[in-house]
mmCIF file of C-alpha atoms and ligand atoms in Angstrom:
data_model
loop_
_atom_site.group_PDB
_atom_site.id
_atom_site.type_symbol
_atom_site.label_atom_id
_atom_site.label_comp_id
_atom_site.label_asym_id
_atom_site.label_seq_id
_atom_site.Cartn_x
_atom_site.Cartn_y
_atom_site.Cartn_z
ATOM 1 C CA UNK A 43 -21.698 20.568 15.982
ATOM 2 C CA UNK A 44 -18.002 19.943 15.435
ATOM 3 C CA UNK A 45 -16.932 16.316 15.654
ATOM 4 C CA UNK A 46 -13.872 14.257 15.109
ATOM 5 C CA UNK A 47 -14.434 11.351 12.806
ATOM 6 C CA UNK A 48 -12.639 8.815 10.630
ATOM 7 C CA UNK A 49 -13.222 8.264 6.903
ATOM 8 C CA UNK A 50 -14.467 4.669 6.615
ATOM 9 C CA UNK A 51 -15.782 4.539 3.140
ATOM 10 C CA UNK A 52 -14.954 6.154 -0.159
ATOM 11 C CA UNK A 53 -16.908 5.508 -3.328
ATOM 12 C CA UNK A 54 -18.301 7.580 -6.196
ATOM 13 C CA UNK A 55 -20.528 9.419 -3.742
ATOM 14 C CA UNK A 56 -19.629 11.449 -0.686
ATOM 15 C CA UNK A 57 -17.150 10.141 1.855
ATOM 16 C CA UNK A 58 -18.705 8.209 4.755
ATOM 17 C CA UNK A 59 -17.258 9.063 8.207
ATOM 18 C CA UNK A 60 -17.728 7.406 11.527
ATOM 19 C CA UNK A 61 -17.389 9.085 14.924
ATOM 20 C CA UNK A 62 -15.809 7.415 17.946
ATOM 21 C CA UNK A 63 -19.277 6.501 19.341
ATOM 22 C CA UNK A 64 -20.258 4.853 16.047
ATOM 23 C CA UNK A 65 -22.349 7.507 14.362
ATOM 24 C CA UNK A 66 -21.950 7.583 10.599
ATOM 25 C CA UNK A 67 -22.697 10.157 8.089
ATOM 26 C CA UNK A 68 -21.916 11.251 4.564
ATOM 27 C CA UNK A 69 -19.814 14.321 4.125
ATOM 28 C CA UNK A 70 -18.787 16.745 1.532
ATOM 29 C CA UNK A 71 -15.434 18.567 1.610
ATOM 30 C CA UNK A 72 -15.611 22.194 2.826
ATOM 31 C CA UNK A 73 -14.926 24.590 -0.115
ATOM 32 C CA UNK A 74 -11.902 26.054 1.659
ATOM 33 C CA UNK A 75 -10.259 22.559 1.892
ATOM 34 C CA UNK A 76 -10.563 21.719 -1.832
ATOM 35 C CA UNK A 77 -9.852 25.109 -3.178
ATOM 36 C CA UNK A 78 -6.336 25.586 -4.648
ATOM 37 C CA UNK A 79 -4.400 22.723 -3.100
ATOM 38 C CA UNK A 80 -7.298 20.326 -3.545
ATOM 39 C CA UNK A 81 -7.029 18.480 -0.244
ATOM 40 C CA UNK A 82 -9.122 15.366 -0.213
ATOM 41 C CA UNK A 83 -9.696 12.898 2.524
ATOM 42 C CA UNK A 84 -8.570 9.313 1.919
ATOM 43 C CA UNK A 85 -9.652 6.161 3.667
ATOM 44 C CA UNK A 86 -8.434 6.101 7.188
ATOM 45 C CA UNK A 87 -8.151 9.852 7.512
ATOM 46 C CA UNK A 88 -9.092 11.482 10.729
ATOM 47 C CA UNK A 89 -11.236 14.528 9.994
ATOM 48 C CA UNK A 90 -13.012 17.343 11.812
ATOM 49 C CA UNK A 91 -16.537 17.531 10.594
ATOM 50 C CA UNK A 92 -19.357 19.959 10.997
ATOM 51 C CA UNK A 93 -22.542 18.011 11.392
ATOM 52 C CA UNK A 94 -25.571 20.185 11.439
ATOM 53 C CA UNK A 95 -28.861 18.309 12.205
ATOM 54 C CA UNK A 96 -30.718 20.492 9.781
ATOM 55 C CA UNK A 97 -28.374 19.888 6.815
ATOM 56 C CA UNK A 98 -28.710 16.592 5.073
ATOM 57 C CA UNK A 99 -24.951 16.236 4.584
ATOM 58 C CA UNK A 100 -22.064 16.979 6.918
ATOM 59 C CA UNK A 101 -18.946 18.841 5.968
ATOM 60 C CA UNK A 102 -15.267 17.912 6.299
ATOM 61 C CA UNK A 103 -13.606 21.075 7.618
ATOM 62 C CA UNK A 104 -10.136 19.708 8.266
ATOM 63 C CA UNK A 105 -8.025 16.683 7.618
ATOM 64 C CA UNK A 106 -5.883 15.992 10.646
ATOM 65 C CA UNK A 107 -2.148 15.295 10.146
ATOM 66 C CA UNK A 108 -1.625 11.746 8.866
ATOM 67 C CA UNK A 109 0.280 9.388 11.222
ATOM 68 C CA UNK A 110 1.308 7.375 8.207
ATOM 69 C CA UNK A 111 0.113 6.978 4.616
ATOM 70 C CA UNK A 112 0.393 4.663 1.650
ATOM 71 C CA UNK A 113 1.536 6.694 -1.331
ATOM 72 C CA UNK A 114 2.277 5.790 -4.934
ATOM 73 C CA UNK A 115 2.914 7.824 -7.980
ATOM 74 C CA UNK A 116 -0.365 8.940 -9.498
ATOM 75 C CA UNK A 117 -0.618 6.596 -12.620
ATOM 76 C CA UNK A 118 -2.331 9.367 -14.555
ATOM 77 C CA UNK A 119 0.162 12.087 -13.763
ATOM 78 C CA UNK A 120 3.782 12.721 -14.593
ATOM 79 C CA UNK A 121 4.843 13.941 -11.266
ATOM 80 C CA UNK A 122 2.142 13.829 -8.633
ATOM 81 C CA UNK A 123 1.720 11.497 -5.669
ATOM 82 C CA UNK A 124 -1.511 9.756 -4.897
ATOM 83 C CA UNK A 125 -2.282 8.865 -1.301
ATOM 84 C CA UNK A 126 -4.337 5.644 -1.095
ATOM 85 C CA UNK A 127 -4.808 5.211 2.645
ATOM 86 C CA UNK A 128 -3.828 6.900 5.939
ATOM 87 C CA UNK A 129 -3.408 6.039 9.625
ATOM 88 C CA UNK A 130 -2.908 2.331 9.719
ATOM 89 C CA UNK A 131 -0.562 0.094 11.650
ATOM 90 C CA UNK A 132 0.007 -2.834 9.294
ATOM 91 C CA UNK A 133 0.245 -3.313 5.665
ATOM 92 C CA UNK A 134 -0.732 -6.819 4.489
ATOM 93 C CA UNK A 135 0.749 -7.669 1.161
ATOM 94 C CA UNK A 136 -1.365 -10.393 -0.457
ATOM 95 C CA UNK A 137 0.358 -12.496 -2.978
ATOM 96 C CA UNK A 138 -0.731 -15.884 -4.468
ATOM 97 C CA UNK A 139 1.472 -18.608 -3.317
ATOM 98 C CA UNK A 140 1.250 -20.680 -6.493
ATOM 99 C CA UNK A 141 2.181 -17.812 -8.852
ATOM 100 C CA UNK A 142 4.788 -15.725 -7.056
ATOM 101 C CA UNK A 143 5.918 -12.746 -8.950
ATOM 102 C CA UNK A 144 9.190 -11.734 -7.239
ATOM 103 C CA UNK A 145 9.548 -8.330 -9.029
ATOM 104 C CA UNK A 146 6.037 -7.394 -8.026
ATOM 105 C CA UNK A 147 6.515 -8.570 -4.461
ATOM 106 C CA UNK A 148 9.756 -6.565 -4.090
ATOM 107 C CA UNK A 149 7.902 -3.428 -5.213
ATOM 108 C CA UNK A 150 5.002 -4.079 -2.938
ATOM 109 C CA UNK A 151 7.438 -4.502 -0.110
ATOM 110 C CA UNK A 152 9.126 -1.171 -0.862
ATOM 111 C CA UNK A 153 5.806 0.652 -0.863
ATOM 112 C CA UNK A 154 4.694 -1.112 2.328
ATOM 113 C CA UNK A 155 7.990 -0.341 4.140
ATOM 114 C CA UNK A 156 7.878 3.279 3.023
ATOM 115 C CA UNK A 157 4.762 3.769 5.194
ATOM 116 C CA UNK A 158 6.664 2.935 8.329
ATOM 117 C CA UNK A 159 3.937 0.480 9.313
ATOM 118 C CA UNK A 160 4.436 -3.153 10.179
ATOM 119 C CA UNK A 161 4.550 -5.427 7.129
ATOM 120 C CA UNK A 162 2.798 -8.776 6.786
ATOM 121 C CA UNK A 163 3.050 -10.966 3.674
ATOM 122 C CA UNK A 164 0.078 -13.232 3.156
ATOM 123 C CA UNK A 165 0.787 -15.900 0.679
ATOM 124 C CA UNK A 166 -2.756 -16.664 -0.520
ATOM 125 C CA UNK A 167 -4.711 -19.502 -2.020
ATOM 126 C CA UNK A 168 -2.218 -21.901 -0.517
ATOM 127 C CA UNK A 169 -4.712 -24.846 -1.326
ATOM 128 C CA UNK A 170 -3.812 -24.259 -4.953
ATOM 129 C CA UNK A 171 -0.131 -25.036 -4.514
ATOM 130 C CA UNK A 172 0.950 -27.901 -6.687
ATOM 131 C CA UNK A 173 2.587 -29.873 -3.938
ATOM 132 C CA UNK A 174 4.278 -29.654 -0.602
ATOM 133 C CA UNK A 175 7.558 -28.801 -2.312
ATOM 134 C CA UNK A 176 6.071 -25.663 -3.897
ATOM 135 C CA UNK A 177 4.546 -24.700 -0.622
ATOM 136 C CA UNK A 178 7.783 -25.071 1.163
ATOM 137 C CA UNK A 179 10.112 -23.582 -1.469
ATOM 138 C CA UNK A 180 7.966 -20.505 -2.167
ATOM 139 C CA UNK A 181 7.524 -19.688 1.548
ATOM 140 C CA UNK A 182 11.323 -19.984 2.068
ATOM 141 C CA UNK A 183 11.974 -17.823 -0.978
ATOM 142 C CA UNK A 184 9.562 -15.175 0.308
ATOM 143 C CA UNK A 185 11.036 -15.284 3.825
ATOM 144 C CA UNK A 186 14.423 -14.598 2.122
ATOM 145 C CA UNK A 187 12.979 -11.600 0.172
ATOM 146 C CA UNK A 188 11.090 -10.115 3.123
ATOM 147 C CA UNK A 189 13.089 -8.638 6.005
ATOM 148 C CA UNK A 190 13.529 -10.306 9.381
ATOM 149 C CA UNK A 191 10.875 -7.985 10.861
ATOM 150 C CA UNK A 192 8.262 -8.897 8.355
ATOM 151 C CA UNK A 193 5.677 -11.625 9.139
ATOM 152 C CA UNK A 194 5.167 -14.216 6.424
ATOM 153 C CA UNK A 195 1.941 -16.123 6.573
ATOM 154 C CA UNK A 196 0.591 -18.964 4.396
ATOM 155 C CA UNK A 197 -3.198 -18.581 4.044
ATOM 156 C CA UNK A 198 -6.119 -20.280 2.351
ATOM 157 C CA UNK A 199 -9.763 -19.451 2.659
ATOM 158 C CA UNK A 200 -10.295 -23.168 3.302
ATOM 159 C CA UNK A 201 -7.976 -23.319 6.158
ATOM 160 C CA UNK A 202 -9.575 -21.543 9.095
ATOM 161 C CA UNK A 203 -6.419 -21.555 11.391
ATOM 162 C CA UNK A 204 -4.418 -19.724 8.594
ATOM 163 C CA UNK A 205 -7.072 -17.022 8.568
ATOM 164 C CA UNK A 206 -6.936 -16.891 12.431
ATOM 165 C CA UNK A 207 -3.127 -16.242 12.132
ATOM 166 C CA UNK A 208 -3.817 -13.283 9.874
ATOM 167 C CA UNK A 209 -6.590 -12.061 12.283
ATOM 168 C CA UNK A 210 -4.096 -12.146 15.101
ATOM 169 C CA UNK A 211 -2.035 -9.584 13.239
ATOM 170 C CA UNK A 212 -4.940 -7.177 13.332
ATOM 171 C CA UNK A 213 -5.881 -6.839 17.045
ATOM 172 C CA UNK A 214 -8.385 -4.346 18.473
ATOM 173 C CA UNK A 215 -7.409 -0.627 17.846
ATOM 174 C CA UNK A 216 -5.151 -1.777 14.931
ATOM 175 C CA UNK A 217 -5.907 -0.899 11.336
ATOM 176 C CA UNK A 218 -4.545 -2.921 8.453
ATOM 177 C CA UNK A 219 -4.411 -2.160 4.768
ATOM 178 C CA UNK A 220 -4.605 -4.982 2.348
ATOM 179 C CA UNK A 221 -2.844 -4.588 -0.933
ATOM 180 C CA UNK A 222 -2.128 -6.883 -3.797
ATOM 181 C CA UNK A 223 -3.130 -7.575 -7.382
ATOM 182 C CA UNK A 224 -6.762 -8.084 -8.381
ATOM 183 C CA UNK A 225 -7.860 -11.714 -7.951
ATOM 184 C CA UNK A 226 -5.243 -12.670 -5.264
ATOM 185 C CA UNK A 227 -7.999 -13.260 -2.736
ATOM 186 C CA UNK A 228 -8.143 -10.018 -0.780
ATOM 187 C CA UNK A 229 -11.885 -9.666 -0.734
ATOM 188 C CA UNK A 230 -12.267 -13.316 0.321
ATOM 189 C CA UNK A 231 -9.896 -12.624 3.196
ATOM 190 C CA UNK A 232 -11.767 -9.464 4.157
ATOM 191 C CA UNK A 233 -15.079 -11.403 4.314
ATOM 192 C CA UNK A 234 -13.434 -14.143 6.521
ATOM 193 C CA UNK A 235 -11.908 -11.592 8.803
ATOM 194 C CA UNK A 236 -15.153 -9.763 9.090
ATOM 195 C CA UNK A 237 -17.140 -12.929 9.537
ATOM 196 C CA UNK A 238 -19.684 -11.938 6.884
ATOM 197 C CA UNK A 239 -19.958 -11.164 3.184
ATOM 198 C CA UNK A 240 -19.112 -7.526 3.240
ATOM 199 C CA UNK A 241 -16.961 -7.508 0.122
ATOM 200 C CA UNK A 242 -17.859 -8.812 -3.284
ATOM 201 C CA UNK A 243 -15.234 -11.255 -4.473
ATOM 202 C CA UNK A 244 -13.837 -11.113 -8.071
ATOM 203 C CA UNK A 245 -16.087 -14.026 -9.184
ATOM 204 C CA UNK A 246 -19.160 -12.190 -8.085
ATOM 205 C CA UNK A 247 -18.022 -8.900 -9.534
ATOM 206 C CA UNK A 248 -17.471 -10.610 -12.894
ATOM 207 C CA UNK A 249 -20.781 -12.217 -12.984
ATOM 208 C CA UNK A 250 -22.698 -9.131 -12.086
ATOM 209 C CA UNK A 251 -21.295 -7.582 -15.262
ATOM 210 C CA UNK A 252 -19.592 -4.657 -13.648
ATOM 211 C CA UNK A 253 -16.157 -5.974 -14.689
ATOM 212 C CA UNK A 254 -13.610 -6.640 -12.096
ATOM 213 C CA UNK A 255 -11.520 -3.519 -12.450
ATOM 214 C CA UNK A 256 -14.279 -1.015 -12.090
ATOM 215 C CA UNK A 257 -14.597 -1.236 -8.278
ATOM 216 C CA UNK A 258 -13.259 1.844 -6.708
ATOM 217 C CA UNK A 259 -14.961 1.290 -3.438
ATOM 218 C CA UNK A 260 -12.650 1.545 -0.491
ATOM 219 C CA UNK A 261 -14.086 0.754 2.793
ATOM 220 C CA UNK A 262 -12.788 0.049 6.306
ATOM 221 C CA UNK A 263 -14.284 -3.156 7.590
ATOM 222 C CA UNK A 264 -14.467 -4.250 11.257
ATOM 223 C CA UNK A 265 -12.435 -7.471 11.858
ATOM 224 C CA UNK A 266 -14.385 -9.829 14.131
ATOM 225 C CA UNK A 267 -12.546 -9.851 17.497
ATOM 226 C CA UNK A 268 -10.050 -7.419 16.076
ATOM 227 C CA UNK A 269 -9.376 -4.017 14.593
ATOM 228 C CA UNK A 270 -10.017 -2.762 11.065
ATOM 229 C CA UNK A 271 -9.062 -3.816 7.604
ATOM 230 C CA UNK A 272 -9.098 -1.772 4.414
ATOM 231 C CA UNK A 273 -9.191 -3.552 1.058
ATOM 232 C CA UNK A 274 -7.600 -1.732 -1.814
ATOM 233 C CA UNK A 275 -9.439 -3.005 -4.910
ATOM 234 C CA UNK A 276 -8.433 -1.562 -8.300
ATOM 235 C CA UNK A 277 -4.895 -0.525 -7.375
ATOM 236 C CA UNK A 278 -2.945 -2.000 -10.186
ATOM 237 C CA UNK A 279 0.199 0.146 -10.851
ATOM 238 C CA UNK A 280 2.467 0.691 -7.968
ATOM 239 C CA UNK A 281 4.903 3.402 -9.173
ATOM 240 C CA UNK A 282 7.383 4.522 -6.496
ATOM 241 C CA UNK A 283 7.082 7.914 -5.056
ATOM 242 C CA UNK A 284 10.012 9.335 -2.941
ATOM 243 C CA UNK A 285 10.674 5.813 -1.744
ATOM 244 C CA UNK A 286 14.308 6.131 -0.462
ATOM 245 C CA UNK A 287 13.297 5.052 3.004
ATOM 246 C CA UNK A 288 11.148 2.281 1.633
ATOM 247 C CA UNK A 289 13.988 0.913 -0.509
ATOM 248 C CA UNK A 290 16.460 1.024 2.360
ATOM 249 C CA UNK A 291 13.984 -0.677 4.753
ATOM 250 C CA UNK A 292 13.067 -3.428 2.257
ATOM 251 C CA UNK A 293 16.651 -4.102 1.364
ATOM 252 C CA UNK A 294 18.408 -3.819 4.726
ATOM 253 C CA UNK A 295 21.197 -6.182 3.752
ATOM 254 C CA UNK A 296 22.228 -4.025 0.745
ATOM 255 C CA UNK A 297 21.621 -0.763 2.717
ATOM 256 C CA UNK A 298 23.939 -2.025 5.510
ATOM 257 C CA UNK A 299 26.673 -3.143 3.121
ATOM 258 C CA UNK A 300 26.533 0.153 1.209
ATOM 259 C CA UNK A 301 27.725 1.934 4.385
ATOM 260 C CA UNK A 302 31.164 0.312 3.733
ATOM 261 C CA UNK A 303 31.459 1.433 0.188
ATOM 262 C CA UNK A 304 34.444 3.703 -0.445
ATOM 263 C CA UNK A 305 32.338 6.462 -1.949
ATOM 264 C CA UNK A 306 29.374 7.802 -0.092
ATOM 265 C CA UNK A 307 27.446 8.159 -3.334
ATOM 266 C CA UNK A 308 28.526 4.743 -4.681
ATOM 267 C CA UNK A 309 26.092 3.477 -7.297
ATOM 268 C CA UNK A 310 27.345 -0.098 -6.726
ATOM 269 C CA UNK A 311 28.362 -0.272 -10.376
ATOM 270 C CA UNK A 312 31.984 -0.371 -11.440
ATOM 271 C CA UNK A 313 33.329 1.946 -8.651
ATOM 272 C CA UNK A 314 36.343 0.733 -6.761
ATOM 273 C CA UNK A 315 35.926 -0.258 -3.133
ATOM 274 C CA UNK A 316 32.247 -1.122 -3.591
ATOM 275 C CA UNK A 317 31.269 -3.244 -0.529
ATOM 276 C CA UNK A 318 27.924 -4.247 -2.002
ATOM 277 C CA UNK A 319 29.534 -5.855 -5.065
ATOM 278 C CA UNK A 320 32.003 -7.439 -2.780
ATOM 279 C CA UNK A 321 29.122 -8.909 -0.707
ATOM 280 C CA UNK A 322 27.510 -10.211 -4.018
ATOM 281 C CA UNK A 323 30.821 -11.799 -5.088
ATOM 282 C CA UNK A 324 31.276 -13.380 -1.682
ATOM 283 C CA UNK A 325 27.807 -14.901 -2.002
ATOM 284 C CA UNK A 326 26.347 -12.962 0.890
ATOM 285 C CA UNK A 327 23.820 -11.142 -1.300
ATOM 286 C CA UNK A 328 22.122 -12.862 -4.337
ATOM 287 C CA UNK A 329 22.946 -11.120 -7.535
ATOM 288 C CA UNK A 330 19.261 -10.918 -8.513
ATOM 289 C CA UNK A 331 18.544 -9.104 -5.299
ATOM 290 C CA UNK A 332 21.120 -6.436 -6.158
ATOM 291 C CA UNK A 333 19.586 -6.158 -9.658
ATOM 292 C CA UNK A 334 16.183 -5.585 -8.187
ATOM 293 C CA UNK A 335 17.524 -3.061 -5.718
ATOM 294 C CA UNK A 336 19.219 -1.155 -8.555
ATOM 295 C CA UNK A 337 16.236 -1.221 -10.725
ATOM 296 C CA UNK A 338 13.943 0.186 -8.076
ATOM 297 C CA UNK A 339 16.575 2.767 -7.060
ATOM 298 C CA UNK A 340 16.798 3.864 -10.707
ATOM 299 C CA UNK A 341 13.094 4.248 -11.003
ATOM 300 C CA UNK A 342 12.967 6.183 -7.753
ATOM 301 C CA UNK A 343 15.766 8.537 -8.849
ATOM 302 C CA UNK A 344 14.081 9.122 -12.223
ATOM 303 C CA UNK A 345 10.862 10.049 -10.457
ATOM 304 C CA UNK A 346 12.566 12.399 -8.175
ATOM 305 C CA UNK A 347 14.169 14.149 -11.179
ATOM 306 C CA UNK A 348 10.772 14.493 -12.813
ATOM 307 C CA UNK A 349 9.439 15.954 -9.562
ATOM 308 C CA UNK A 350 12.199 18.503 -9.412
ATOM 309 C CA UNK A 351 11.635 19.540 -12.986
ATOM 310 C CA UNK A 352 7.977 19.876 -12.378
ATOM 311 C CA UNK A 353 8.392 21.931 -9.200
ATOM 312 C CA UNK A 354 10.888 24.198 -11.108
ATOM 313 C CA UNK A 355 8.323 24.758 -13.801
ATOM 314 C CA UNK A 356 5.614 25.414 -11.384
ATOM 315 C CA UNK A 357 7.602 27.967 -9.421
ATOM 316 C CA UNK A 358 8.674 29.732 -12.652
ATOM 317 C CA UNK A 359 5.081 29.814 -13.947
ATOM 318 C CA UNK A 360 3.881 31.151 -10.699
ATOM 319 C CA UNK A 361 0.366 30.124 -9.484
ATOM 320 C CA UNK A 362 -1.677 29.204 -12.540
ATOM 321 C CA UNK A 363 -5.400 29.718 -12.351
ATOM 322 C CA UNK A 364 -7.589 26.812 -13.081
HETATM 323 P P1 GDP B 74 -9.401 -9.888 -4.874
HETATM 324 O O1 GDP B 74 -9.559 -9.395 -6.198
HETATM 325 O O2 GDP B 74 -7.962 -9.812 -4.444
HETATM 326 O O3 GDP B 74 -10.310 -9.272 -3.914
HETATM 327 O O4 GDP B 74 -9.623 -11.502 -4.900
HETATM 328 P P2 GDP B 74 -11.005 -12.287 -4.505
HETATM 329 O O5 GDP B 74 -11.082 -12.376 -3.016
HETATM 330 O O6 GDP B 74 -12.155 -11.671 -5.155
HETATM 331 O O7 GDP B 74 -10.723 -13.734 -5.016
HETATM 332 C C1 GDP B 74 -10.525 -13.985 -6.376
HETATM 333 C C2 GDP B 74 -10.936 -15.495 -6.681
HETATM 334 O O8 GDP B 74 -10.079 -16.293 -5.988
HETATM 335 C C3 GDP B 74 -12.350 -15.715 -6.303
HETATM 336 O O9 GDP B 74 -12.988 -16.573 -7.243
HETATM 337 C C4 GDP B 74 -12.214 -16.422 -4.922
HETATM 338 O O10 GDP B 74 -13.233 -17.330 -4.707
HETATM 339 C C5 GDP B 74 -10.865 -17.200 -5.156
HETATM 340 N N1 GDP B 74 -10.204 -17.419 -3.894
HETATM 341 C C6 GDP B 74 -9.959 -16.506 -2.945
HETATM 342 N N2 GDP B 74 -9.280 -17.062 -1.895
HETATM 343 C C7 GDP B 74 -8.987 -18.353 -2.222
HETATM 344 C C8 GDP B 74 -8.281 -19.405 -1.596
HETATM 345 O O11 GDP B 74 -7.745 -19.387 -0.466
HETATM 346 N N3 GDP B 74 -8.217 -20.654 -2.230
HETATM 347 C C9 GDP B 74 -8.833 -20.730 -3.490
HETATM 348 N N4 GDP B 74 -8.767 -21.882 -4.099
HETATM 349 N N5 GDP B 74 -9.444 -19.749 -4.131
HETATM 350 C C10 GDP B 74 -9.581 -18.575 -3.574
HETATM 351 ZN ZN1 ZN B 75 28.950 0.401 -3.641
#
């Protein structure tokens, strides 16, 4: 029997898929799918599966085209992308309010915007803020870093209304992906959104001796009175992968100013007629913001160069047997 289903859990075993009417089963990838190109389903993927009552495991025959995906550079490879999740509507960037890391947040925002999905920044563990001033200043700073279209929320697991505000961002039929460093409170948020302990929090993971970075479980969890949320534990490095659109979307002010530069390929360095530098000098764009933009652009360009080199080598060498 051929069925359409969604990948709702990935762990060390076989992917777990769920059909529209809620039936769940474990699947393996059809050989044709993983041969050569090594296509593998990621969390959120829509797949066609062959479920045979007699067989103890179903088969993923086809991965349907992805509506959107979260992609980073594969940390273990020089020039390969790694898709972390597919087919979602919102990316929630979780970041602890009391230890804001601006560089990291900017990178997370570029990756989030690159997906084309809506972006919500959740400033977590707000109860640990030193005082009102830190709360206010950090929120304001983050609002300035995020784009006008992004939602910025201040949340704490001890403040129910703050969790409800996040829940409201994930209505029925909506899927959210939760990214952020380990320990920022993602699992705690997932549990609160689900209304039950579905995800082990860092504290628990540490005491059970498994170590907090070993979890590779990705699962899609039903949000009570809402849609779905995917936690992304164990995602540490966020290397950019073809992130031109993400950089432009995360830095709309710089992108807009750049249209007025005299040279179309202006690098906003020492070129004459650079409208971006002009905007910085006039105080319309903070200098640190331009620095961040240039740093991320440079990383992105270097990665693109590596990819071109790699694809040249690949085409020269022809198809290599494994
Ligand atoms: P994750 O690694 O991002 O999934 O983070 P966890 O949800 O496991 O949380 C890490 C630690 O922070 C745990 O000990 C949680 O109990 C704690 N924590 C999570 N959310 C909050 C919060 O809103 N306030 C405070 N004070 N602690 C929190
Ligand atoms: Zn310029």
